[in-house]
Amino acid sequence: MQQIKEKLLQALEAAKTSKSAEALEKIRIDFLGRKGSITTLAKNADFSKMSVEEKKGFGQRLNELKNFANEQLKAAAEALESVAVRHKTNDLDLTAPGKGRRLGALHPITLAQMELEDIFQGMGFSVLYGPEVESEHYCFESVNIPHDHPARDMQDTFWLKNQLILRTHTSANQVRTLERFGAPIRAIFPGRCFRYESIDPSHENTFYQCEGLVVDKDISVANLIAVMKTILSQVFRRDVRVRLRPGYFPFVEPGFELDLNCLFCGGKGCPTCGDGWIELIPCGLVHPQVLRFGGVDPREYSGFAFGVGLTRLAMMKYGIRDIRYLNCGDLRVNEQFSVLM
Ligand code: PHE
């Protein structure tokens, strides 16, 4: 009986490759048909020579073998069936209309970020990425915003249960970078930031910035202005005029708001800019305390830092009026940018 069982399994294995219902039927006849080996085994058994016990055992094993054979055949038939169904659905129908393939598209912020990275890399800047989940130390203390400082209120954030926070600005990377690479350094840190903000057409709780940090010997405001002008001229593909106004950020001294001469009206004043200038990039010379936090001696080195609003830049560059389009996840927003790559 064991032999028959093995032969049956071999035959079924062989039938798998032929993949035909006829092959299975042949196996059924060979084993379970009128002259099949299992049937013959039962027919030829000489019961007269067996004890009652032996007869019982033989009968039981024979039944088991039959059941086994039936089950195996059924399983093989079912497997065959499902393959057949798959074949049918995969059948090539040359009259069917073609399936369109749509090109993917990059998000406008990604495009703006890639462009900025390119331009800065061309000027010898490294591109670094810091964590979005940040410690209070790097996000606030290390950039000169102590616990009780009123500037904390400017950037209300999301606190996680483990004492970490979602970074409110990419300035959190300044001291991280100084600690890691020391001076001199030239780097940008693009990335996503978060603030506890109520959402309207120009405010989001999730947005992108691109921080820049240059620390070297004899760095001055003149270097800051020159770099900013060069970058903006490349981004907007024309010569731009900029101006600095005083601005306050605890991690720069002096601190500025860099305004861009309005590209729409050329500085005459229009609905977009109001008075001819668009507030664009907060910046300044790195505060000596920040350099010290990063292990850099402010008597030897100085530097500048700036925070480009990447989301804002993408909106200006591509004429997106409402910030909420950017995070809405609607592919119709992205699809418009598929040709820009
Ligand atoms: N981190 C500041 C903000 O998010 C921007 C900034 C960066 C200002 C670098 C000065 C220098 O508002």
Coordinates of C-alpha atoms and ligand atoms in Angstrom, one line a residue:
M1 CA 0.0 0.0 0.0
Q2 CA 2.8 2.4 0.8
Q3 CA 4.2 1.7 -2.6
I4 CA 0.9 2.6 -4.3
K5 CA 0.7 5.7 -2.3
E6 CA 4.2 6.8 -3.4
K7 CA 3.4 6.0 -7.0
L8 CA 0.2 8.0 -6.8
L9 CA 2.2 11.0 -5.5
Q10 CA 4.8 10.6 -8.2
A11 CA 2.1 10.5 -10.8
L12 CA 0.4 13.6 -9.5
E13 CA 3.7 15.5 -9.4
A14 CA 4.3 14.5 -13.0
A15 CA 0.8 15.7 -13.9
K16 CA 1.5 19.1 -12.5
T17 CA 3.8 19.9 -15.5
S18 CA 1.3 18.6 -18.0
K19 CA -1.3 20.9 -16.5
S20 CA -4.2 19.0 -18.1
A21 CA -7.4 17.6 -16.8
E22 CA -6.9 14.5 -19.0
A23 CA -3.7 13.7 -17.2
L24 CA -5.5 13.8 -13.9
E25 CA -8.4 11.6 -15.2
K26 CA -5.8 9.1 -16.4
I27 CA -4.3 9.0 -12.9
R28 CA -7.8 8.5 -11.4
I29 CA -8.4 5.5 -13.7
D30 CA -5.0 4.0 -13.1
F31 CA -5.5 4.0 -9.3
L32 CA -9.2 4.1 -8.6
G33 CA -10.7 2.8 -11.9
R34 CA -12.2 -0.7 -12.3
K35 CA -8.8 -2.1 -13.1
G36 CA -6.9 0.5 -11.1
S37 CA -4.2 -0.5 -8.7
I38 CA -6.1 0.3 -5.5
T39 CA -9.2 -1.5 -6.8
T40 CA -7.1 -4.5 -7.8
L41 CA -5.4 -4.6 -4.4
A42 CA -8.8 -4.9 -2.8
K43 CA -10.0 -7.5 -5.3
N44 CA -6.9 -9.7 -5.0
A45 CA -6.7 -9.7 -1.2
D46 CA -7.0 -13.2 0.1
F47 CA -9.2 -12.7 3.1
S48 CA -9.4 -16.4 3.9
K49 CA -5.8 -16.3 5.1
M50 CA -6.3 -13.3 7.4
S51 CA -7.4 -13.3 11.0
V52 CA -10.3 -11.1 12.0
E53 CA -7.9 -8.5 13.3
E54 CA -5.9 -8.6 10.1
K55 CA -9.0 -8.2 8.0
K56 CA -10.1 -5.2 10.0
G57 CA -6.7 -3.6 9.7
F58 CA -6.4 -4.2 6.0
G59 CA -9.9 -2.8 5.4
Q60 CA -9.1 0.3 7.4
R61 CA -5.8 1.0 5.6
L62 CA -7.4 0.4 2.2
N63 CA -10.1 2.9 3.0
E64 CA -7.5 5.4 4.1
L65 CA -5.6 4.9 0.9
K66 CA -8.8 5.5 -1.2
N67 CA -9.7 8.6 0.7
F68 CA -6.1 9.8 0.4
A69 CA -6.1 9.2 -3.4
N70 CA -9.5 11.0 -3.7
E71 CA -8.4 14.0 -1.7
Q72 CA -5.1 14.4 -3.6
L73 CA -6.9 14.2 -7.0
K74 CA -9.4 16.8 -5.8
A75 CA -6.7 19.1 -4.7
A76 CA -4.8 18.7 -7.9
A77 CA -8.0 19.4 -9.9
E78 CA -8.7 22.6 -7.9
A79 CA -5.2 23.8 -8.4
L80 CA -5.5 23.2 -12.1
E81 CA -8.8 25.1 -12.2
S82 CA -7.4 28.2 -10.6
V83 CA -4.5 28.3 -13.0
A84 CA -7.0 28.0 -15.8
V85 CA -9.0 30.9 -14.5
R86 CA -5.9 33.1 -14.2
H87 CA -5.0 32.2 -17.7
K88 CA -8.3 33.2 -18.9
T89 CA -8.3 36.6 -17.3
N90 CA -4.7 37.2 -18.5
D91 CA -5.7 36.4 -22.1
L92 CA -4.4 39.0 -24.4
D93 CA -7.2 40.9 -26.0
L94 CA -5.8 42.8 -28.9
T95 CA -9.0 44.7 -29.4
A96 CA -9.1 46.1 -25.9
P97 CA -8.2 49.8 -25.5
G98 CA -4.7 50.4 -24.2
K99 CA -3.9 51.2 -20.6
G100 CA -2.6 54.7 -20.3
R101 CA 0.5 55.2 -18.1
R102 CA 0.7 58.5 -16.4
L103 CA 4.0 60.1 -15.6
G104 CA 4.6 60.8 -12.0
A105 CA 5.2 64.3 -10.8
L106 CA 7.2 65.9 -8.0
H107 CA 5.6 68.0 -5.4
P108 CA 6.2 71.7 -6.0
I109 CA 8.0 72.0 -2.6
T110 CA 10.3 69.1 -3.7
L111 CA 11.0 70.9 -6.9
A112 CA 11.8 74.1 -5.1
Q113 CA 14.0 72.3 -2.7
M114 CA 15.9 70.4 -5.4
E115 CA 16.5 73.6 -7.2
L116 CA 17.8 75.4 -4.1
E117 CA 20.1 72.4 -3.2
D118 CA 21.5 72.6 -6.7
I119 CA 22.2 76.3 -6.6
F120 CA 23.8 76.1 -3.1
Q121 CA 25.9 73.1 -4.0
G122 CA 27.2 75.0 -6.9
M123 CA 28.4 77.6 -4.4
G124 CA 30.2 75.0 -2.3
F125 CA 27.5 74.4 0.3
S126 CA 26.9 71.0 1.8
V127 CA 23.3 69.8 2.0
L128 CA 22.5 68.3 5.4
Y129 CA 19.3 67.0 6.9
G130 CA 18.4 67.0 10.6
P131 CA 15.7 65.2 12.5
E132 CA 12.1 66.4 12.5
V133 CA 11.6 65.1 16.0
E134 CA 14.0 67.2 18.0
S135 CA 15.1 67.9 21.5
E136 CA 14.2 71.1 23.3
H137 CA 17.9 71.8 23.5
Y138 CA 18.7 71.9 19.8
C139 CA 15.4 73.6 18.8
F140 CA 15.5 76.3 21.5
E141 CA 18.3 76.4 24.1
S142 CA 21.2 75.9 21.7
V143 CA 19.9 78.8 19.5
N144 CA 19.8 81.1 22.5
I145 CA 16.1 80.7 23.4
P146 CA 16.1 79.7 27.0
H147 CA 13.1 78.2 28.7
D148 CA 11.6 81.4 30.0
H149 CA 12.4 83.5 26.9
P150 CA 9.4 85.3 25.4
A151 CA 10.7 84.3 21.9
R152 CA 9.4 80.8 22.7
D153 CA 5.9 82.2 22.3
M154 CA 6.7 83.0 18.6
Q155 CA 7.1 79.3 17.9
D156 CA 4.5 77.3 19.8
T157 CA 5.1 73.7 19.0
F158 CA 3.9 70.1 19.4
W159 CA 5.2 68.4 22.5
L160 CA 5.5 64.6 22.4
K161 CA 5.1 62.5 25.5
N162 CA 8.8 61.6 25.6
Q163 CA 9.9 65.3 26.1
L164 CA 10.9 65.6 22.5
I165 CA 9.2 68.1 20.2
L166 CA 8.5 68.5 16.5
R167 CA 11.0 71.1 15.4
T168 CA 9.6 74.6 14.8
H169 CA 12.5 75.7 12.6
T170 CA 15.5 74.3 10.8
S171 CA 17.7 76.5 13.0
A172 CA 17.7 73.5 15.2
N173 CA 20.4 72.2 12.9
Q174 CA 22.8 75.0 13.5
V175 CA 24.5 73.7 16.7
R176 CA 24.1 70.1 15.6
T177 CA 26.2 70.9 12.6
L178 CA 28.8 73.0 14.4
E179 CA 29.2 70.2 16.9
R180 CA 29.7 67.7 14.2
F181 CA 31.8 69.5 11.7
G182 CA 33.2 72.5 13.5
A183 CA 34.3 75.6 11.6
P184 CA 34.7 76.6 8.8
I185 CA 31.4 75.3 7.5
R186 CA 29.1 76.2 4.6
A187 CA 25.8 74.2 4.6
I188 CA 22.1 74.3 4.1
F189 CA 19.5 72.3 5.9
P190 CA 16.2 72.0 4.0
G191 CA 13.4 70.2 5.8
R192 CA 9.9 70.1 7.3
C193 CA 9.0 72.1 10.3
F194 CA 5.9 72.2 12.5
R195 CA 4.1 74.8 14.5
Y196 CA 1.0 74.9 16.6
E197 CA -0.7 77.2 14.2
S198 CA -4.3 77.7 13.1
I199 CA -4.6 77.1 9.4
D200 CA -5.6 79.6 6.8
P201 CA -4.5 80.4 3.2
S202 CA -1.1 81.5 4.4
H203 CA -0.5 79.5 7.6
E204 CA 0.0 75.7 8.0
N205 CA 1.0 73.6 10.9
T206 CA 3.4 71.8 8.6
F207 CA 5.7 73.7 6.3
Y208 CA 9.2 73.6 4.8
Q209 CA 12.2 75.8 5.5
C210 CA 15.7 75.9 4.1
E211 CA 18.2 77.0 6.7
G212 CA 21.7 78.2 5.7
L213 CA 24.8 78.5 7.8
V214 CA 28.2 79.9 6.9
V215 CA 30.9 80.1 9.6
D216 CA 34.4 81.2 8.7
K217 CA 37.0 83.8 9.4
D218 CA 36.0 87.5 8.8
I219 CA 32.4 86.8 7.7
S220 CA 30.4 90.0 7.5
V221 CA 27.0 91.3 6.5
A222 CA 28.4 92.0 3.1
N223 CA 29.0 88.3 2.5
L224 CA 25.4 87.6 3.6
I225 CA 23.9 90.1 1.2
A226 CA 26.1 88.9 -1.7
V227 CA 25.1 85.2 -1.2
M228 CA 21.4 86.1 -0.8
K229 CA 21.4 88.2 -4.0
T230 CA 23.2 85.5 -6.0
I231 CA 20.8 82.8 -4.8
L232 CA 17.6 84.8 -5.4
S233 CA 18.8 85.8 -8.9
Q234 CA 19.2 82.2 -9.8
V235 CA 15.9 81.1 -8.3
F236 CA 13.9 83.8 -10.1
R237 CA 16.1 83.8 -13.1
R238 CA 16.7 87.5 -13.2
D239 CA 18.6 90.2 -11.4
V240 CA 17.0 91.0 -8.1
R241 CA 17.2 93.9 -5.7
V242 CA 17.2 93.2 -2.0
R243 CA 17.2 95.3 1.2
L244 CA 17.8 94.6 4.8
R245 CA 15.6 95.8 7.7
P246 CA 16.4 95.2 11.3
G247 CA 14.7 92.0 12.6
Y248 CA 14.9 90.2 15.9
F249 CA 15.9 86.6 16.4
P250 CA 17.7 85.5 19.5
F251 CA 20.3 83.5 17.6
V252 CA 21.5 86.3 15.3
E253 CA 23.1 89.6 16.1
P254 CA 22.5 91.8 14.3
G255 CA 19.3 90.3 12.9
F256 CA 17.5 91.3 9.7
E257 CA 14.5 90.7 7.5
L258 CA 15.7 90.5 3.9
D259 CA 13.1 92.0 1.5
L260 CA 13.0 91.3 -2.2
N261 CA 12.1 94.1 -4.6
C262 CA 8.7 93.0 -5.9
L263 CA 9.1 91.0 -9.1
F264 CA 5.5 91.8 -10.2
C265 CA 5.6 95.6 -10.1
G266 CA 9.3 96.3 -10.1
G267 CA 9.0 98.1 -6.8
K268 CA 6.3 100.6 -7.6
G269 CA 3.8 98.9 -5.3
C270 CA 1.0 96.5 -6.2
P271 CA -1.6 94.2 -4.5
T272 CA 0.9 91.4 -3.9
C273 CA 3.6 93.5 -2.2
G274 CA 1.9 96.6 -1.0
D275 CA 4.9 99.0 -0.8
G276 CA 7.1 97.4 -3.5
W277 CA 9.0 95.0 -1.2
I278 CA 8.3 91.4 -0.2
E279 CA 9.5 90.1 3.1
L280 CA 11.4 87.0 2.2
I281 CA 14.3 85.8 4.3
P282 CA 15.0 86.3 8.0
C283 CA 18.7 86.3 8.5
G284 CA 21.7 87.8 10.4
L285 CA 25.1 87.2 11.8
V286 CA 25.4 84.1 14.0
H287 CA 25.1 85.1 17.7
P288 CA 28.4 84.5 19.6
Q289 CA 26.5 82.4 22.1
V290 CA 25.3 80.0 19.3
L291 CA 28.9 79.6 18.1
R292 CA 30.0 78.9 21.7
F293 CA 27.2 76.3 22.1
G294 CA 28.5 74.6 19.0
G295 CA 32.1 74.6 20.3
V296 CA 33.3 77.3 18.0
D297 CA 35.3 80.3 19.4
P298 CA 33.6 83.5 18.4
R299 CA 36.8 85.5 18.8
E300 CA 38.2 83.4 15.9
Y301 CA 35.2 82.8 13.7
S302 CA 32.0 84.7 12.7
G303 CA 29.2 83.6 10.4
F304 CA 25.8 84.3 9.0
A305 CA 22.6 82.3 9.0
F306 CA 19.4 82.6 7.1
G307 CA 16.0 80.8 7.0
V308 CA 14.4 80.6 3.6
G309 CA 10.7 79.8 3.8
L310 CA 10.8 77.0 1.3
T311 CA 7.0 76.6 1.2
R312 CA 6.6 80.3 0.7
L313 CA 9.2 80.3 -2.0
A314 CA 7.5 77.4 -3.9
M315 CA 4.2 79.3 -3.6
M316 CA 5.8 82.5 -5.1
K317 CA 7.7 80.6 -7.8
Y318 CA 4.7 78.6 -9.0
G319 CA 1.9 81.1 -8.2
I320 CA 0.1 79.0 -5.6
R321 CA -2.3 81.2 -3.8
D322 CA -3.4 79.0 -0.9
I323 CA -0.8 77.1 1.3
R324 CA -3.4 74.4 2.0
Y325 CA -3.1 73.0 -1.5
L326 CA 0.4 71.8 -0.7
N327 CA -0.5 69.4 2.0
C328 CA -3.9 68.3 0.8
G329 CA -2.7 65.1 -0.9
D330 CA -4.8 65.8 -4.0
L331 CA -2.8 64.5 -7.0
R332 CA -4.3 67.1 -9.2
V333 CA -2.0 69.6 -7.4
N334 CA 1.1 67.6 -8.2
E335 CA 0.1 66.6 -11.7
Q336 CA 0.4 70.2 -12.9
F337 CA 4.1 70.0 -12.2
S338 CA 4.9 66.8 -14.2
V339 CA 6.3 68.8 -17.1
L340 CA 8.6 70.9 -15.1
M341 CA 11.1 68.2 -14.2
Ligands
PHE1 N1 14.5 80.2 12.4 C1 13.8 81.5 12.1 C2 12.3 81.2 12.0 O1 11.9 80.1 11.7 C3 14.4 82.1 10.9 C4 15.8 82.5 10.9 C5 16.8 81.6 10.5 C6 16.2 83.7 11.3 C7 18.1 82.0 10.5 C8 17.5 84.1 11.3 C9 18.4 83.3 10.9 O2 11.6 82.1 12.2

